[in-house]
Coordinates of C-alpha atoms (C1' of nucleotides) in Angstrom, one line a residue:
Chain A
X71 CA 0.0 0.0 0.0
X72 CA 2.9 2.2 0.6
X73 CA 4.1 1.4 -2.9
X74 CA 1.1 3.3 -4.4
X75 CA 1.9 6.3 -2.3
X76 CA 5.5 6.2 -3.4
X77 CA 4.5 5.9 -7.0
X78 CA 2.2 8.9 -6.8
X79 CA 4.8 10.8 -5.0
X80 CA 7.5 10.1 -7.5
X81 CA 5.2 10.9 -10.3
X82 CA 4.5 14.3 -8.8
X83 CA 8.2 14.9 -8.4
X84 CA 9.0 13.9 -12.0
X85 CA 11.1 16.6 -13.4
X86 CA 10.4 18.0 -16.9
X87 CA 12.8 19.1 -19.5
X88 CA 12.2 22.5 -21.1
X89 CA 10.2 21.1 -24.0
X90 CA 7.9 19.2 -21.7
X91 CA 7.4 22.3 -19.7
X92 CA 6.4 24.2 -22.9
X93 CA 4.0 21.4 -23.9
X94 CA 2.4 21.1 -20.5
X95 CA 1.9 24.9 -20.4
X96 CA 0.3 24.7 -23.9
X97 CA -2.0 21.9 -22.7
X98 CA -3.0 23.9 -19.6
X99 CA -3.8 26.9 -21.9
X100 CA -5.9 24.7 -24.2
X101 CA -3.7 25.5 -27.1
X102 CA -4.7 23.4 -30.1
X103 CA -7.2 21.8 -27.8
X104 CA -4.4 20.2 -25.9
X105 CA -3.3 18.3 -29.0
X106 CA 0.4 17.3 -29.4
X107 CA 1.6 16.3 -32.8
X108 CA 5.3 16.1 -33.8
X109 CA 7.3 15.0 -36.8
X110 CA 10.7 13.5 -37.6
X111 CA 11.9 15.2 -40.8
X112 CA 15.0 13.5 -42.3
X113 CA 16.4 14.5 -45.6
X114 CA 16.9 11.3 -47.7
X115 CA 20.5 12.0 -48.5
X116 CA 22.4 9.9 -46.0
X117 CA 22.3 7.4 -43.3
X118 CA 20.8 7.9 -39.8
X119 CA 23.2 8.2 -37.0
X120 CA 23.3 8.5 -33.2
X121 CA 22.4 12.1 -33.4
X122 CA 19.2 11.3 -35.4
X123 CA 18.4 8.6 -32.8
X124 CA 18.2 11.4 -30.2
X125 CA 15.8 13.5 -32.5
X126 CA 13.7 10.4 -33.3
X127 CA 13.4 9.5 -29.6
X128 CA 12.5 13.1 -28.6
X129 CA 9.8 13.4 -31.3
X130 CA 8.2 10.0 -30.9
X131 CA 8.4 9.7 -27.1
X132 CA 7.2 13.3 -26.4
X133 CA 4.2 12.9 -28.6
X134 CA 3.4 9.5 -27.2
X135 CA 3.8 10.8 -23.6
X136 CA 1.1 13.4 -24.2
X137 CA -1.2 11.1 -26.2
X138 CA -0.2 12.6 -29.6
X139 CA 1.2 11.3 -32.8
X140 CA 4.4 11.7 -34.8
X141 CA 4.7 11.9 -38.6
X142 CA 7.6 10.7 -40.6
X143 CA 8.2 13.3 -43.2
X144 CA 11.0 13.2 -45.7
X145 CA 12.4 16.7 -46.3
X146 CA 13.1 16.1 -50.0
X147 CA 13.3 19.5 -51.6
X148 CA 16.7 19.1 -53.1
X149 CA 16.6 16.6 -56.0
X150 CA 20.4 16.8 -56.5
X151 CA 21.3 14.9 -53.4
X152 CA 18.3 12.8 -52.5
X153 CA 17.6 9.2 -53.4
X154 CA 15.0 6.6 -52.8
X155 CA 17.6 4.2 -51.4
X156 CA 18.1 6.4 -48.5
X157 CA 14.3 6.5 -47.9
X158 CA 14.2 2.8 -47.4
X159 CA 17.2 2.7 -45.1
X160 CA 15.9 5.5 -43.0
X161 CA 12.5 3.8 -42.6
X162 CA 14.2 0.5 -41.6
X163 CA 16.4 2.2 -39.1
X164 CA 13.5 4.1 -37.4
X165 CA 11.5 0.8 -37.1
X166 CA 14.5 -0.9 -35.7
X167 CA 14.9 1.8 -33.0
X168 CA 11.3 0.9 -32.0
X169 CA 9.1 3.5 -33.4
X170 CA 6.1 3.4 -35.7
X171 CA 4.4 6.2 -37.8
X172 CA 1.5 4.1 -39.0
X173 CA 0.4 5.5 -42.3
X174 CA 1.6 8.9 -41.6
X175 CA 4.5 8.8 -44.1
X176 CA 4.8 12.1 -45.8
X177 CA 7.1 13.9 -48.3
X178 CA 7.7 17.6 -48.6
X179 CA 7.6 16.9 -52.3
X180 CA 3.9 15.9 -52.0
X181 CA 3.3 19.5 -51.0
X182 CA 4.9 21.1 -54.1
X183 CA 1.6 22.2 -55.6
X184 CA 0.4 23.7 -52.4
X185 CA 3.8 25.3 -51.8
X186 CA 3.6 26.8 -55.3
X187 CA 0.2 28.3 -54.4
X188 CA 1.6 29.7 -51.2
X189 CA 4.3 31.4 -53.2
X190 CA 1.7 33.0 -55.5
X191 CA -0.2 34.2 -52.5
X192 CA 2.9 36.0 -51.1
X193 CA 3.6 37.5 -54.5
X194 CA 0.0 38.8 -54.7
X195 CA 0.5 40.4 -51.2
X196 CA 3.6 42.1 -52.5
X197 CA 5.7 40.0 -50.2
X198 CA 7.8 38.1 -52.7
X199 CA 9.6 39.0 -55.9
X200 CA 11.6 37.5 -58.7
X201 CA 15.2 38.4 -58.7
X202 CA 17.4 38.1 -61.8
X203 CA 20.6 38.6 -59.8
X204 CA 23.3 35.9 -59.9
X205 CA 24.1 33.8 -56.9
X206 CA 27.3 35.9 -56.4
X207 CA 25.5 39.2 -56.7
X208 CA 22.9 38.1 -54.2
X209 CA 25.6 37.0 -51.8
X210 CA 27.4 40.2 -52.3
X211 CA 24.3 42.3 -51.6
X212 CA 23.5 40.3 -48.5
X213 CA 25.9 42.3 -46.4
X214 CA 27.5 40.9 -43.3
X215 CA 26.4 40.5 -39.7
X216 CA 27.7 44.0 -38.9
X217 CA 26.8 45.7 -42.2
X218 CA 23.3 45.8 -43.6
X219 CA 22.6 44.4 -47.0
X220 CA 21.6 46.3 -50.1
X221 CA 18.3 46.0 -51.9
X222 CA 18.3 44.1 -55.2
X223 CA 17.5 46.3 -58.3
X224 CA 14.7 43.8 -59.0
X225 CA 13.1 44.2 -55.6
X226 CA 10.5 46.7 -56.8
X227 CA 9.0 44.8 -59.7
X228 CA 5.3 45.0 -59.9
X229 CA 3.0 42.3 -58.6
X230 CA 1.9 41.5 -62.1
X231 CA 5.4 41.2 -63.4
X232 CA 6.4 39.0 -60.5
X233 CA 3.4 36.8 -61.0
X234 CA 4.2 36.4 -64.7
X235 CA 7.9 35.8 -64.2
X236 CA 7.3 33.2 -61.4
X237 CA 4.8 31.3 -63.6
X238 CA 7.3 31.3 -66.4
X239 CA 10.0 30.0 -64.0
X240 CA 7.7 27.2 -63.2
X241 CA 7.0 26.6 -66.9
X242 CA 10.6 26.2 -67.6
X243 CA 11.2 29.3 -69.6
X244 CA 14.5 30.2 -67.9
X245 CA 17.7 28.3 -67.5
X246 CA 18.9 27.0 -64.2
X247 CA 20.0 29.7 -61.8
X248 CA 18.7 32.5 -64.0
X249 CA 16.2 33.7 -61.5
X250 CA 15.0 33.1 -58.0
X251 CA 11.9 34.0 -56.0
X252 CA 12.7 35.9 -52.8
X253 CA 10.7 37.0 -49.9
X254 CA 10.6 40.8 -49.5
X255 CA 11.4 41.3 -45.8
X256 CA 14.2 43.5 -44.7
X257 CA 17.7 43.8 -46.2
X258 CA 18.9 45.6 -43.0
X259 CA 17.7 43.0 -40.5
X260 CA 20.2 41.9 -37.8
X261 CA 19.1 38.4 -38.6
X262 CA 20.7 37.5 -41.9
X263 CA 17.9 35.0 -42.7
X264 CA 15.4 37.9 -42.9
X265 CA 17.4 39.7 -45.6
X266 CA 15.1 38.7 -48.4
X267 CA 15.7 34.9 -48.2
X268 CA 15.4 32.8 -51.4
X269 CA 12.2 30.8 -51.6
X270 CA 12.5 29.1 -54.9
X271 CA 15.3 28.3 -57.3
X272 CA 15.4 26.9 -60.8
X273 CA 17.0 23.4 -60.9
X274 CA 16.5 20.8 -63.6
X275 CA 17.3 17.7 -61.7
X276 CA 15.3 14.5 -61.6
X277 CA 13.5 14.2 -58.3
X278 CA 13.2 10.8 -56.7
X279 CA 9.5 11.1 -56.4
X280 CA 8.2 13.9 -58.7
X281 CA 10.5 13.1 -61.5
X282 CA 10.8 15.9 -64.0
X283 CA 7.4 17.5 -63.2
X284 CA 9.1 20.5 -61.6
X285 CA 12.0 22.6 -62.6
X286 CA 11.7 24.9 -59.6
X287 CA 12.2 23.7 -56.1
X288 CA 11.5 25.4 -52.8
X289 CA 14.3 26.1 -50.3
X290 CA 14.2 24.6 -46.8
X291 CA 12.8 27.8 -45.3
X292 CA 9.9 27.8 -47.7
X293 CA 9.2 24.2 -47.3
X294 CA 9.8 23.0 -43.8
X295 CA 7.5 25.3 -41.8
X296 CA 4.8 25.2 -44.4
X297 CA 4.9 21.4 -44.4
X298 CA 4.6 21.5 -40.6
X299 CA 1.6 23.7 -41.0
X300 CA 0.0 21.6 -43.6
X301 CA 0.3 18.6 -41.3
X302 CA -0.9 20.7 -38.4
X303 CA 2.2 19.9 -36.4
X304 CA 1.9 21.5 -33.0
X305 CA 5.5 21.3 -31.8
X306 CA 8.2 21.3 -34.4
X307 CA 11.4 20.3 -32.7
X308 CA 14.7 20.9 -34.3
X309 CA 18.3 21.5 -33.4
X310 CA 19.8 24.8 -32.2
X311 CA 21.3 25.9 -35.5
X312 CA 17.8 26.6 -36.7
X313 CA 17.1 29.1 -34.0
X314 CA 17.9 32.0 -36.4
X315 CA 15.4 30.5 -38.9
X316 CA 12.5 30.8 -36.4
X317 CA 11.6 34.4 -37.1
X318 CA 11.4 33.5 -40.8
X319 CA 9.4 30.3 -39.9
X320 CA 7.0 32.5 -38.0
X321 CA 6.9 35.2 -40.7
X322 CA 5.8 32.8 -43.4
X323 CA 3.1 31.3 -41.3
X324 CA 1.8 34.7 -40.3
X325 CA 1.8 36.2 -43.8
X326 CA 0.3 33.0 -45.3
X327 CA -2.3 32.9 -42.5
X328 CA -1.9 29.1 -42.1
X329 CA -1.8 26.8 -39.1
X330 CA 0.6 28.1 -36.5
X331 CA 3.1 25.4 -35.8
X332 CA 5.7 26.3 -33.3
X333 CA 9.4 25.6 -33.7
X334 CA 11.3 24.7 -30.6
X335 CA 15.1 24.2 -30.7
X336 CA 17.1 21.9 -28.5
X337 CA 20.9 21.1 -28.5
X338 CA 21.8 18.2 -30.5
X339 CA 23.5 15.3 -28.7
X340 CA 27.2 14.9 -29.2
X341 CA 28.9 11.7 -28.0
X342 CA 32.6 11.5 -27.2
X343 CA 34.8 9.5 -29.6
X344 CA 32.0 9.7 -32.2
X345 CA 31.5 12.1 -35.2
X346 CA 28.2 12.7 -37.0
X347 CA 29.3 14.9 -39.9
X348 CA 27.9 13.3 -43.0
X349 CA 30.8 14.5 -45.0
X350 CA 33.4 13.1 -42.6
X351 CA 31.5 9.8 -42.2
X352 CA 31.3 9.5 -46.0
X353 CA 35.1 10.0 -46.3
X354 CA 35.7 7.1 -43.9
X355 CA 33.6 5.0 -46.2
X356 CA 35.1 6.3 -49.4
X357 CA 38.7 5.9 -48.2
X358 CA 38.0 2.4 -47.1
X359 CA 38.9 3.0 -43.5
X360 CA 35.7 1.3 -42.6
X361 CA 33.9 -1.5 -44.5
X362 CA 30.8 0.6 -45.2
X363 CA 28.0 2.7 -43.6
X364 CA 27.1 -0.3 -41.5
X365 CA 30.6 -1.0 -40.3
X366 CA 30.2 -1.9 -36.6
X367 CA 32.5 1.0 -35.6
X368 CA 30.3 3.6 -37.3
X369 CA 28.0 5.8 -35.3
X370 CA 25.2 5.0 -37.8
X371 CA 22.1 3.2 -36.6
X372 CA 22.9 0.4 -39.1
X373 CA 26.5 0.2 -37.8
X374 CA 25.3 0.1 -34.2
X375 CA 22.7 -2.5 -35.1
X376 CA 25.4 -4.7 -36.6
X377 CA 27.6 -4.1 -33.6
X378 CA 24.9 -5.6 -31.4
X379 CA 23.7 -2.5 -29.6
X380 CA 20.1 -3.3 -28.6
X381 CA 17.7 -0.6 -29.7
X382 CA 16.3 -0.4 -26.2
X383 CA 19.7 0.5 -24.9
X384 CA 19.9 3.3 -27.4
X385 CA 16.6 4.6 -26.3
X386 CA 17.6 4.5 -22.7
X387 CA 20.8 6.2 -23.6
X388 CA 19.0 9.1 -25.3
X389 CA 16.7 9.4 -22.4
X390 CA 19.5 9.5 -19.8
X391 CA 21.4 12.0 -21.9
X392 CA 18.6 14.5 -21.3
X393 CA 17.4 17.4 -23.3
X394 CA 18.4 21.0 -23.0
X395 CA 19.7 23.9 -24.9
X396 CA 23.4 23.9 -24.0
X397 CA 26.2 22.4 -26.0
X398 CA 27.0 19.0 -24.7
X399 CA 29.4 16.1 -25.0
X400 CA 27.9 12.9 -23.6
X401 CA 30.6 10.5 -22.4
X402 CA 30.5 7.3 -24.4
X403 CA 30.8 5.4 -21.1
X404 CA 27.1 6.2 -20.6
X405 CA 26.2 4.5 -23.8
X406 CA 28.3 1.5 -22.8
X407 CA 26.6 1.4 -19.5
X408 CA 23.2 1.3 -21.1
X409 CA 24.3 -1.4 -23.5
X410 CA 25.8 -3.6 -20.8
X411 CA 22.8 -3.0 -18.5
X412 CA 20.4 -4.4 -21.1
X413 CA 22.6 -7.2 -22.3
X414 CA 23.3 -8.3 -18.8
X415 CA 19.6 -9.0 -18.4
X416 CA 18.9 -10.5 -21.8
X417 CA 22.0 -12.1 -23.3
X418 CA 22.7 -15.8 -22.9
X419 CA 26.1 -16.7 -21.4
X420 CA 28.3 -18.9 -23.4
X421 CA 32.0 -19.7 -23.4
X422 CA 34.5 -18.8 -26.0
X423 CA 38.3 -18.8 -26.0
X424 CA 39.8 -16.1 -28.1
X425 CA 43.5 -16.8 -27.5
X426 CA 43.8 -20.4 -26.7
X427 CA 46.2 -22.2 -24.4
X428 CA 45.9 -26.0 -24.2
X429 CA 45.3 -27.6 -20.8
X430 CA 45.8 -31.3 -20.3
X431 CA 44.2 -32.9 -17.2
X432 CA 46.6 -35.7 -16.6
X433 CA 44.3 -37.7 -14.2
X434 CA 41.2 -37.4 -16.4
X435 CA 40.6 -40.6 -18.4
X436 CA 41.4 -40.4 -22.1
X437 CA 38.3 -40.6 -24.2
X438 CA 35.9 -39.7 -21.4
X439 CA 33.4 -37.0 -22.0
X440 CA 31.1 -35.5 -19.4
X441 CA 28.1 -33.2 -20.1
X442 CA 28.4 -30.4 -17.7
X443 CA 25.3 -28.4 -16.9
X444 CA 25.7 -24.7 -17.1
X445 CA 23.3 -21.8 -16.4
X446 CA 22.4 -19.6 -19.4
X447 CA 21.9 -16.4 -17.4
X448 CA 22.4 -16.0 -13.6
X449 CA 20.2 -12.9 -13.9
X450 CA 17.3 -14.8 -15.3
X451 CA 16.6 -18.3 -14.2
X452 CA 13.9 -18.7 -16.8
X453 CA 16.6 -18.8 -19.5
X454 CA 17.4 -22.3 -18.2
X455 CA 20.6 -24.4 -18.6
X456 CA 22.6 -26.0 -21.3
X457 CA 25.3 -28.7 -21.3
X458 CA 28.9 -28.3 -22.3
X459 CA 31.1 -31.3 -23.1
X460 CA 34.1 -31.7 -20.7
X461 CA 37.1 -33.8 -21.6
X462 CA 40.8 -34.4 -20.9
X463 CA 42.1 -31.7 -23.2
X464 CA 40.7 -28.2 -23.0
X465 CA 41.5 -24.7 -24.1
X466 CA 41.7 -21.8 -21.7
X467 CA 42.5 -18.1 -22.4
X468 CA 46.2 -17.5 -22.6
X469 CA 45.8 -14.5 -20.4
X470 CA 44.5 -16.8 -17.7
X471 CA 47.9 -18.5 -17.1
X472 CA 51.1 -17.0 -15.7
X473 CA 54.3 -18.8 -15.2
X474 CA 55.2 -16.7 -12.2
X475 CA 52.0 -14.9 -11.1
X476 CA 51.9 -12.1 -8.6
X477 CA 49.9 -12.5 -5.3
X478 CA 46.7 -10.8 -6.6
X479 CA 46.4 -12.9 -9.7
X480 CA 43.5 -15.2 -9.1
X481 CA 44.0 -17.4 -12.2
X482 CA 46.1 -20.3 -13.1
X483 CA 49.8 -20.6 -12.2
X484 CA 52.1 -23.5 -11.1
X485 CA 50.8 -25.0 -7.9
X486 CA 47.6 -23.1 -7.9
X487 CA 44.0 -24.2 -7.8
X488 CA 41.4 -22.6 -10.1
X489 CA 37.8 -23.4 -10.9
X490 CA 36.6 -24.0 -14.4
X491 CA 33.2 -22.5 -14.6
X492 CA 30.4 -25.1 -14.4
X493 CA 33.0 -27.9 -14.1
X494 CA 35.9 -28.9 -11.8
X495 CA 38.6 -27.3 -9.8
X496 CA 42.0 -27.8 -11.4
X497 CA 45.4 -28.0 -9.7
X498 CA 48.2 -26.8 -11.9
X499 CA 51.1 -29.2 -11.9
X500 CA 53.3 -27.7 -14.5
X501 CA 53.7 -26.4 -18.0
X502 CA 55.6 -26.9 -21.2
X503 CA 57.5 -24.1 -23.0
X504 CA 58.9 -23.8 -26.4
X505 CA 62.6 -23.2 -25.6
X506 CA 63.1 -21.3 -28.8
X507 CA 60.4 -18.7 -28.4
X508 CA 59.7 -18.9 -24.7
X509 CA 56.0 -19.4 -25.4
X510 CA 54.0 -21.6 -23.1
X511 CA 52.7 -24.5 -25.2
X512 CA 50.7 -26.5 -22.8
X513 CA 49.6 -26.5 -19.1
X514 CA 49.4 -29.7 -17.2
X515 CA 46.9 -30.1 -14.4
X516 CA 45.1 -32.6 -12.3
X517 CA 41.4 -32.2 -11.3
X518 CA 39.6 -32.9 -8.1
X519 CA 36.9 -35.4 -8.9
X520 CA 34.8 -34.4 -5.9
X521 CA 34.8 -30.7 -6.9
X522 CA 32.2 -31.0 -9.7
X523 CA 30.1 -27.9 -10.0
X524 CA 26.9 -28.1 -8.1
X525 CA 28.1 -31.2 -6.1
X526 CA 31.3 -29.9 -4.7
X527 CA 32.4 -31.8 -1.6
X528 CA 36.0 -31.1 -1.9
X529 CA 36.1 -28.3 0.5
X530 CA 38.7 -26.6 -1.7
X531 CA 38.2 -22.8 -2.2
X532 CA 39.5 -21.6 -5.6
X533 CA 39.9 -17.9 -5.8
X534 CA 39.4 -17.6 -9.6
X535 CA 37.0 -19.0 -12.1
X536 CA 37.9 -19.5 -15.7
X537 CA 36.0 -20.0 -18.9
X538 CA 37.0 -22.9 -21.1
X539 CA 36.1 -25.1 -24.1
X540 CA 36.8 -28.8 -24.7
X541 CA 39.5 -29.0 -27.4
X542 CA 37.9 -31.9 -29.3
X543 CA 34.4 -30.4 -29.2
X544 CA 35.0 -26.7 -29.7
X545 CA 34.0 -25.0 -33.0
X546 CA 36.0 -22.5 -34.7
X547 CA 34.8 -19.0 -35.3
X548 CA 36.0 -15.6 -36.4
X549 CA 35.8 -12.9 -33.9
X550 CA 36.1 -9.2 -34.6
X551 CA 37.2 -7.0 -31.7
X552 CA 36.1 -3.3 -32.1
X553 CA 37.4 -0.3 -30.3
X554 CA 36.5 3.3 -30.6
X555 CA 37.1 4.7 -34.1
X556 CA 39.1 7.7 -32.8
X557 CA 41.7 8.3 -30.2
X558 CA 40.4 11.7 -29.3
X559 CA 37.1 12.4 -27.6
X560 CA 36.3 15.2 -30.1
X561 CA 38.4 14.4 -33.2
X562 CA 36.7 17.1 -35.3
X563 CA 37.2 19.9 -32.7
X564 CA 40.8 20.7 -33.4
X565 CA 41.5 23.6 -35.6
X566 CA 45.1 22.6 -36.3
X567 CA 44.5 19.0 -36.9
X568 CA 42.3 16.8 -39.2
X569 CA 39.9 14.4 -37.6
X570 CA 41.6 11.6 -39.5
X571 CA 44.8 12.3 -37.6
X572 CA 43.0 10.7 -34.7
X573 CA 41.8 7.6 -36.5
X574 CA 42.4 4.7 -34.3
X575 CA 44.5 2.1 -36.3
X576 CA 43.6 -0.5 -33.7
X577 CA 39.9 0.0 -33.9
X578 CA 39.5 -3.4 -35.5
X579 CA 41.3 -6.5 -34.5
X580 CA 40.4 -9.7 -36.2
X581 CA 40.8 -13.1 -34.6
X582 CA 40.6 -15.6 -37.4
X583 CA 40.5 -18.7 -35.2
X584 CA 38.7 -18.5 -31.9
X585 CA 37.2 -21.5 -30.2
X586 CA 33.5 -21.4 -29.2
X587 CA 31.5 -24.0 -27.3
X588 CA 29.5 -26.3 -29.5
X589 CA 26.1 -25.1 -28.5
X590 CA 26.8 -21.9 -30.4
X591 CA 26.8 -23.8 -33.7
X592 CA 23.1 -22.9 -34.3
X593 CA 23.5 -19.2 -33.6
X594 CA 21.8 -16.9 -36.1
X595 CA 22.9 -13.4 -37.3
X596 CA 21.7 -10.8 -35.0
X597 CA 21.9 -13.1 -32.0
X598 CA 23.7 -11.6 -29.0
X599 CA 25.7 -13.5 -26.4
X600 CA 27.8 -12.8 -23.4
X601 CA 31.1 -14.6 -23.9
X602 CA 31.8 -15.3 -20.3
X603 CA 34.4 -13.0 -18.7
X604 CA 35.1 -11.4 -22.1
X605 CA 32.2 -9.2 -23.2
X606 CA 29.0 -9.2 -25.3
X607 CA 29.2 -10.5 -28.9
X608 CA 26.8 -10.4 -31.7
X609 CA 26.6 -12.7 -34.7
X610 CA 27.6 -10.8 -37.8
X611 CA 25.7 -11.2 -41.1
X612 CA 29.0 -12.2 -42.7
X613 CA 28.5 -15.6 -40.9
X614 CA 28.1 -18.7 -43.1
X615 CA 27.0 -22.2 -42.3
X616 CA 30.7 -23.1 -42.2
X617 CA 32.0 -20.3 -40.1
X618 CA 30.3 -18.0 -37.6
X619 CA 31.6 -14.4 -37.3
X620 CA 31.1 -12.5 -34.1
X621 CA 31.4 -8.8 -33.4
X622 CA 32.3 -7.7 -30.0
X623 CA 29.6 -5.3 -29.0
X624 CA 31.2 -4.1 -25.8
X625 CA 33.6 -5.6 -23.2
X626 CA 32.6 -6.5 -19.7
X627 CA 33.7 -4.1 -17.0
X628 CA 37.2 -5.3 -16.2
X629 CA 38.5 -4.2 -12.8
X630 CA 41.5 -6.5 -13.2
X631 CA 42.6 -4.7 -16.3
X632 CA 42.1 -1.4 -14.4
X633 CA 44.3 -2.6 -11.5
X634 CA 47.0 -3.5 -14.0
X635 CA 47.0 -0.2 -15.6
X636 CA 47.9 1.5 -12.4
Chain B
rA270 C1' 32.5 43.6 -34.8
rG271 C1' 26.4 43.1 -34.7
rA272 C1' 22.3 39.9 -33.5
rC273 C1' 20.7 35.5 -31.2
rC274 C1' 21.5 31.2 -27.8
rU275 C1' 23.9 29.1 -23.5
rA276 C1' 26.5 29.1 -18.6
rU277 C1' 25.0 24.0 -12.1
rG278 C1' 30.5 18.3 -9.6
rG279 C1' 35.0 15.1 -14.4
rU280 C1' 30.4 14.3 -17.9
rG281 C1' 25.1 15.0 -18.6
rU282 C1' 20.6 16.4 -16.6
rA283 C1' 17.4 18.1 -12.5
rA284 C1' 15.9 21.4 -8.4
rU285 C1' 8.1 21.2 -6.8
rU286 C1' 9.2 28.1 -10.4
rG287 C1' 12.3 32.8 -4.8
rG288 C1' 12.9 28.4 0.4
rU289 C1' 18.2 22.5 2.9
rA290 C1' 21.5 22.0 -4.6
rA291 C1' 19.9 16.3 -6.3
rC292 C1' 19.9 11.9 -9.8
rA293 C1' 22.7 9.1 -13.3
rC294 C1' 27.4 7.9 -15.6
rA295 C1' 32.6 8.2 -14.6
rG296 C1' 36.3 8.0 -10.4
rC297 C1' 37.9 6.0 -5.6
rA298 C1' 37.2 2.5 -1.2
rG299 C1' 34.9 -1.8 0.7
rA300 C1' 31.2 -6.2 0.9
rU301 C1' 29.1 -10.3 -1.9
rU302 C1' 30.1 -13.5 -6.0
rU303 C1' 31.5 -20.7 -9.4
rU304 C1' 32.0 -14.3 -14.7
rG305 C1' 38.0 -9.7 -11.4
rG306 C1' 30.7 -9.6 -14.5
rU307 C1' 26.1 -8.6 -11.7
rU308 C1' 24.4 -6.8 -7.0
rC309 C1' 25.1 -3.9 -2.5
rU310 C1' 27.5 -0.1 0.7
rG311 C1' 30.3 4.0 1.4
rU312 C1' 33.1 8.2 -0.7
rC313 C1' 34.9 12.3 -3.8
rG314 C1' 33.2 16.6 -5.8
rU315 C1' 28.9 21.6 -8.2
rU316 C1' 25.6 27.0 -9.0
rC317 C1' 31.1 31.7 -14.5
rU318 C1' 32.4 36.9 -12.2
rA319 C1' 30.9 41.5 -9.8
rG320 C1' 27.1 44.3 -8.1
rG321 C1' 21.7 44.8 -7.0
rU322 C1' 16.4 43.4 -5.3
rU323 C1' 14.8 40.2 -1.1
rC324 C1' 14.1 37.8 5.6
rG325 C1' 16.0 34.5 1.8
rA326 C1' 18.8 34.0 -5.1
rG327 C1' 21.1 28.3 -9.0
rU328 C1' 16.4 30.8 -10.0
rC329 C1' 14.7 37.8 -10.6
rC330 C1' 17.5 42.7 -12.3
rU331 C1' 22.2 45.2 -14.2
rA332 C1' 27.0 44.9 -16.0
rG333 C1' 30.9 41.9 -17.4
rU334 C1' 33.4 37.2 -18.9
rA335 C1' 33.4 32.6 -21.5
rG336 C1' 31.5 29.2 -25.1
rG337 C1' 28.3 28.4 -29.3
rU338 C1' 25.4 30.0 -33.7
rC339 C1' 24.4 33.1 -38.0
rU340 C1' 26.6 36.2 -43.9
rA341 C1' 24.6 28.1 -49.3
rC342 C1' 20.2 29.0 -55.5
rC343 C1' 22.1 22.7 -48.7
rA344 C1' 18.8 20.9 -45.0

RNA sequence: AGACCUAUGGUGUAAUUGGUAACACAGCAGAUUUUGGUUCUGUCGUUCUAGGUUCGAGUCCUAGUAGGUCUACCA
């Protein structure tokens, strides 16, 4: 009964971010009858990345929280860079992240006829004019932040002439770039975006949806807000860099007398050791530094999916990162925490040896095989048990043996006892070494027959527990170990250095021949496992029937490694 | 230089709107553990500066400082 009180209390105390505060105030004031409708407006000219994930989460979750809806709208007003292929990938990525837009899939290009009429309306009101100036001239007359711009000589054309010219632009009578339609606002405005911004340009490019139907295309500022308005979006959330566009956004809505969507800007999420610049990401792909847009090291949603990051962890991450208006750099350790936290609860435990060292149990009968029962997830009993074959010759991790270990080393060394997870306690009798290289080639042990896991009557306490596989039964697999792509938390923030200077040459390490326990043979691409004591690993789509390929999603926390680094 | 935005522990975000600065991650120390995982406990450390209003300021006012953004026929 106290629980209920606590719940209510915590709900009362729930803190709101600044957007939620705005929305709740709007609801209190009965604005739009309390309706909340958002949109996610990607341009189909690239792949979605971690920054988009934040925007997607904000838009979908905020609307959902207040009983509203979210539209997916492709902002496809520039035919030169946009392609259908991107549309499909973007849709797949959003679905994967866990969001659904039902049938509300819209395209700014669907509104071209309406937008054209809007333009006519502004011309009729004397608020837009056709300018014959070149791009260079327009830029030159724009002024600078400290000096006002100059008015174009074409600014005072008559409404009739503008109407005629604009219609002929649309009809294809002028070559590309010959004319533009501009809003007539204020060439002396402090806000550069108000200095007669361009609304339409002539551009004969094949559009991925409208084909060659149009040779004039609206600019972002004359498409985005109007699209919001057409869809009756109540809260149009975007990143900070659009803050200077807001007066223009509001100006068009006011002059057009259309639905008053409201633009709200928030700071985009930056994550340490990651970059999100399309151009820079593309360069990584083009130069072959990564295998593609879905390389597991990429900050793209497709890359992170392949890496094995669960979508739920990404959502939690975006949520924990918070929403505000100041520049931020979220530590990647928070992302890793969210990934581990979810995978700890959901991933089945298995054993794999990445860097094998042979162990021979001298008092274990040759040819004997025991099926050892091992739990699949200590965090979740319902995931049950599996069996692992145990035999005289095993592989353990090379790091788990030291010829002359220090006190605090809890693993195997001459004369020491150590537990094999789910099996027996071993006593190390000795080892063999290649005299030429000094490499340990084999460890010789005896086992305590009465120390069997779950039925241990030996009374022996082993400090360490190791993972292992039976040499004769293990399967081979390829394992790809990933590390951060860059060696600097903000590789693109240095004025004197290129971000590629910080490319981490060790960001991928391939282990061609690792040994995995036989139960893994049936693993399917997308499957995610905890390799005991090593980390979380996802089955890569490169896997074949003959050979599984695993991607290391993230390591386990490793306090031993931390101690060693000190 | 002009306009706009922002300023709270190492990082990020809160603070019931003027009333004891908190939560998470990271760090450190310890307990538990058949994963040096998980879990648990403890600990470190915060309101940009200077004035002002007020019984009382992270919150309001003024000035400064610092960082960011803006001058594409991109979005």
